[in-house]
Short mmCIF file of C-alpha atoms and ligand atoms in Angstrom, two decimals:
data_model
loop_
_atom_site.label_atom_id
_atom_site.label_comp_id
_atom_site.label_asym_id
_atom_site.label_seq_id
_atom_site.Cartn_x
_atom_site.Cartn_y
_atom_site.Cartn_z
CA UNK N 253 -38.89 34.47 -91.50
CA UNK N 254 -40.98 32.45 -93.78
CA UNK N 255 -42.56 33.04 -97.20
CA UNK N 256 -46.36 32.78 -97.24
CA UNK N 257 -49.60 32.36 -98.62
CA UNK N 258 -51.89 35.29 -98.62
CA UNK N 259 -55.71 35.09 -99.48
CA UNK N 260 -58.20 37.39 -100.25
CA UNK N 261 -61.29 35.86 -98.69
CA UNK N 262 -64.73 37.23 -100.98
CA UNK N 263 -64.08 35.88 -104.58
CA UNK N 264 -61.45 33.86 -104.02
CA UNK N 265 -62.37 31.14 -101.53
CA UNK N 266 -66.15 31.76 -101.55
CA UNK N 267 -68.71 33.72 -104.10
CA UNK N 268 -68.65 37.23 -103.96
CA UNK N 269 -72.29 38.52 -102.87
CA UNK N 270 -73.81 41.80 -104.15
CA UNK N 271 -74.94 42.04 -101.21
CA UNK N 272 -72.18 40.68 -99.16
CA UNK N 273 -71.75 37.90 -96.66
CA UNK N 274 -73.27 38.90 -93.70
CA UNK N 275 -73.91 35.70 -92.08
CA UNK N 276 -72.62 32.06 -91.92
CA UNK N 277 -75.59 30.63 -94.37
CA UNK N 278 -74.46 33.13 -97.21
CA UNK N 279 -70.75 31.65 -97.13
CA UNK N 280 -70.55 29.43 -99.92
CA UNK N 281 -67.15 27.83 -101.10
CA UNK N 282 -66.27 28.10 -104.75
CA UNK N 283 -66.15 25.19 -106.46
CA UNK N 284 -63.09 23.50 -106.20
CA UNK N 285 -61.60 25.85 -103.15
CA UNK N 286 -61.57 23.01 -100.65
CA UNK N 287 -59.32 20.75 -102.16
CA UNK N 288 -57.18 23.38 -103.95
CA UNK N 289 -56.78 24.63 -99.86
CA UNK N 290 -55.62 21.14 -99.44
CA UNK N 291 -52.97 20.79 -101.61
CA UNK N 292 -51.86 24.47 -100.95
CA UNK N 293 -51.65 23.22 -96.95
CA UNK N 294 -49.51 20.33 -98.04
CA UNK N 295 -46.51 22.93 -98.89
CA UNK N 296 -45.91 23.43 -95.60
CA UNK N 297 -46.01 27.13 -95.58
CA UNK N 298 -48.30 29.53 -93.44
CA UNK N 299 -51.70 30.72 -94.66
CA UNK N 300 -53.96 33.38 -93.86
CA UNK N 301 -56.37 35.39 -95.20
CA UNK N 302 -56.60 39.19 -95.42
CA UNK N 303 -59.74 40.89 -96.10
CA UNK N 304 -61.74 43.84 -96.43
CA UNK N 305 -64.87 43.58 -93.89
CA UNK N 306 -65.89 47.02 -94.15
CA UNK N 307 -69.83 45.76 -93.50
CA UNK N 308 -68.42 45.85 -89.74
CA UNK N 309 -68.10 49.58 -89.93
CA UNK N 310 -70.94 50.50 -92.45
CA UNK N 311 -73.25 49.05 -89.81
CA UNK N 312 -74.75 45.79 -92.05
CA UNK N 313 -72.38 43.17 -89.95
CA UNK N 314 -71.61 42.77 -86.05
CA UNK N 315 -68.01 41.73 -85.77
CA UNK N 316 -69.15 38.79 -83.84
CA UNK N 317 -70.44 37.61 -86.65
CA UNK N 318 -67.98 38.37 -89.10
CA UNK N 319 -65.72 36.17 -87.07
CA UNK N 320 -67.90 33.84 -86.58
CA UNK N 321 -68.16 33.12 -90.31
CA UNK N 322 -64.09 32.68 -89.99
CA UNK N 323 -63.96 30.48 -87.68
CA UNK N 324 -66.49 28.13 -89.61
CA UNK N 325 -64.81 28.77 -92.91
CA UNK N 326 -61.37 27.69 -91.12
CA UNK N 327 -63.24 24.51 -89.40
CA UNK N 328 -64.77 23.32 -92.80
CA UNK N 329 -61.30 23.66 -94.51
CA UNK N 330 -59.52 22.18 -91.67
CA UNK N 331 -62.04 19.10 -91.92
CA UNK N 332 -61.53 19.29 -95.61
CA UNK N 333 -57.69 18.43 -94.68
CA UNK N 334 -56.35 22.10 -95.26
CA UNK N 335 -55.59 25.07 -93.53
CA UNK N 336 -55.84 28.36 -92.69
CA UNK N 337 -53.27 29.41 -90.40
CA UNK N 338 -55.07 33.06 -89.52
CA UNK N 339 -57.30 35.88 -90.87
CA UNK N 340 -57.07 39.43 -90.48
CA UNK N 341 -59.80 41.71 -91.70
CA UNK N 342 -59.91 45.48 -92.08
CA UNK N 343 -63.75 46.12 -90.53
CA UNK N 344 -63.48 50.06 -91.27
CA UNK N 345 -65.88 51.72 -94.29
CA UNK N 346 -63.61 53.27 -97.05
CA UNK N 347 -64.33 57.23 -95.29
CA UNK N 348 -62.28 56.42 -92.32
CA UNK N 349 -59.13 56.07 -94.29
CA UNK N 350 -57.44 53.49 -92.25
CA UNK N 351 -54.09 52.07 -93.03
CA UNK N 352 -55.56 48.35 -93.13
CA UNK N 353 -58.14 48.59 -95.75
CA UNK N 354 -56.49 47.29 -99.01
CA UNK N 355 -55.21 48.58 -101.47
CA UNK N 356 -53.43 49.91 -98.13
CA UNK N 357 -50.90 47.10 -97.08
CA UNK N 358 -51.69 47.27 -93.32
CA UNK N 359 -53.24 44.14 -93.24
CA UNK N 360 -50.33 42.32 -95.10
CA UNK N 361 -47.85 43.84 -92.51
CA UNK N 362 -50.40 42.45 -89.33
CA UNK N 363 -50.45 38.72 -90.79
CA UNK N 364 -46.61 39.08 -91.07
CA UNK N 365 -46.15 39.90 -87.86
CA UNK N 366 -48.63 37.49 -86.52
CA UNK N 367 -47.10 34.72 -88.54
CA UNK N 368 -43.46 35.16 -88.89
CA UNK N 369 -43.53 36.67 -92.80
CA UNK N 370 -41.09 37.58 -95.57
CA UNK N 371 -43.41 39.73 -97.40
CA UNK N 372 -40.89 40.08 -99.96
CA UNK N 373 -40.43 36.54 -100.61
CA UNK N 374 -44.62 35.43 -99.95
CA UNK N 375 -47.34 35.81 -102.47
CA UNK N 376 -51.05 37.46 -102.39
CA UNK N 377 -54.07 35.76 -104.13
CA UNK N 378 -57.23 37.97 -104.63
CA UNK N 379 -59.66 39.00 -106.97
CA UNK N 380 -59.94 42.78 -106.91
CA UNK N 381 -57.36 45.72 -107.93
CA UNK N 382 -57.06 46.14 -104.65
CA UNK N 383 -55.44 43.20 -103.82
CA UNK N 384 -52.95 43.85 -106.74
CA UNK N 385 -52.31 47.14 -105.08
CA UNK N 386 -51.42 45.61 -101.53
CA UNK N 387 -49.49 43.28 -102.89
CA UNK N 388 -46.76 45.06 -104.47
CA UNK N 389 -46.97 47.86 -102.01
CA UNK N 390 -44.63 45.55 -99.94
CA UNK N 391 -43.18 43.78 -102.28
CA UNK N 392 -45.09 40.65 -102.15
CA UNK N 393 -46.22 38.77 -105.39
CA UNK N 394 -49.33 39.45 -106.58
CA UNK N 395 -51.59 36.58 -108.16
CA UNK N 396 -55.03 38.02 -109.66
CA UNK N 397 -58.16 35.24 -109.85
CA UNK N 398 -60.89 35.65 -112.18
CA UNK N 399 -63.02 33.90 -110.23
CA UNK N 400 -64.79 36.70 -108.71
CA UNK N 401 -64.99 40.09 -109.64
CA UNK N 402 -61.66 39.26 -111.70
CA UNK N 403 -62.69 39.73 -115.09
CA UNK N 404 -63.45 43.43 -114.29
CA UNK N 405 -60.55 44.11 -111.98
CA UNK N 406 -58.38 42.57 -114.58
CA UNK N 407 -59.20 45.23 -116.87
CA UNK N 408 -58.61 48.00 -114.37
CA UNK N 409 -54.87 46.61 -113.53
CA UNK N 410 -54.87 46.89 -117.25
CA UNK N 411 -55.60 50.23 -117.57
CA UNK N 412 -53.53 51.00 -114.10
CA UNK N 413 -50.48 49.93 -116.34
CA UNK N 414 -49.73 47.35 -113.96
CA UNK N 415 -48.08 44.36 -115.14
CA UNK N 416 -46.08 42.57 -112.92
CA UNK N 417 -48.60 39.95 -111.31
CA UNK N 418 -49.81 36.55 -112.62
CA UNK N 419 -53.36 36.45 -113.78
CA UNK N 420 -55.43 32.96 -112.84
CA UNK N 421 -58.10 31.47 -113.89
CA UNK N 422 -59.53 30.43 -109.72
CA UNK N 423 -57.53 29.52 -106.36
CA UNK N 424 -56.78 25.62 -108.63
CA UNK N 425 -54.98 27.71 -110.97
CA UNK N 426 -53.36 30.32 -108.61
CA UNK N 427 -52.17 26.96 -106.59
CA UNK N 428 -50.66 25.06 -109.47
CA UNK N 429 -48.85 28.33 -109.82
CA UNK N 430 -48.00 28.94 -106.22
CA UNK N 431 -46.60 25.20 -106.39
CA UNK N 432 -43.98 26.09 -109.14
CA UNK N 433 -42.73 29.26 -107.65
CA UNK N 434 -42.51 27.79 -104.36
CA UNK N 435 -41.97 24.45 -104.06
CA UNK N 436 -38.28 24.55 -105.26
CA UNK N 437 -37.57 27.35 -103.13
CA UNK N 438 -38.67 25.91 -100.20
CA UNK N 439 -36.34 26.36 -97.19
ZN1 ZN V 662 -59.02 49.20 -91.77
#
């Protein structure tokens, strides 16, 4: 069992719509995601992403073409010279209750399966509360980005009285910091 990377997808590698991404031409990559993607592939570790798609279920996006938006995501990293290893999405609106949809820590528990996970010894990057939640639900490390709707969830995980995560400025930051904690410790 390996330690991994774990991504939140909307507001981490690409902007976080209003109105959310509901097809391939309103993907657009932060600045600066590819090549932080890069370097994080260089660590040799596996990467996915894990991500609320709950437009699936409310109706405003097919599943085809939620995963069709993966797939090009994963081919314009991989041309970039990173990876992404998998993604797992939760495509259920908030009323079904699911065990997937984060802060629920199904989703975490599916990509470890999948890919052969320590949770315990792996790391989550996202931008929401929710992600925070997830995270430490299974005793993975959290890592909260500003870069999307951070500034805000920041203040909630304030008030929440949780603590124990590491707050970055975007994915750069979160990688630099993902590279300290983990390349020592590698194997
Ligand atoms: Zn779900």
């Amino acid at each position: 069992m390996l330690p991994g990377i774990l991504l939140d997808r909307d507001g981490v590698i690409n902007v976080n719509r209003p109105d959310h991404v509901k097809v391939w031409e309103e993907f657009e990559f932060l600045p600066g995601v590819l090549e932080a993607l890069r370097a994080l592939s260089q660590l040799d570790l596996p990467i996915a992403v894990v991500t609320n798609q709950s437009i699936i279920g409310r109706g405003l996006a097919t599943q085809a073409a939620v995963d069709e938006i993966n797939a090009r995501m994963i081919e314009r990293v991989s041309e970039a010279g990173g990876r992404l290893d998998g993604v797992f999405y939760c495509p259920h609106s908030p009323e079904v209750h699911c065990t997937c949809r984060k802060p629920q820590p199904g989703l975490l528990l599916e990509a470890a399966r999948a890919l052969g996970l320590d949770l315990s010894r792996s790391c989550l990057i996202g931008d929401a509360m929710s992600d925070v939640q997830a995270a430490l639900a299974v005793g993975c490390q959290a890592v909260l980005v500003a870069s999307g709707r951070g500034a805000a969830q920041h203040a909630l995980v304030e008030e929440a009285g949780i603590s124990s995560y590491y707050l970055a400025r975007d994915l750069q930051d979160a990688v630099a910091w993902v590279y300290d904690r983990f390349r020592p410790e590698q194997n």
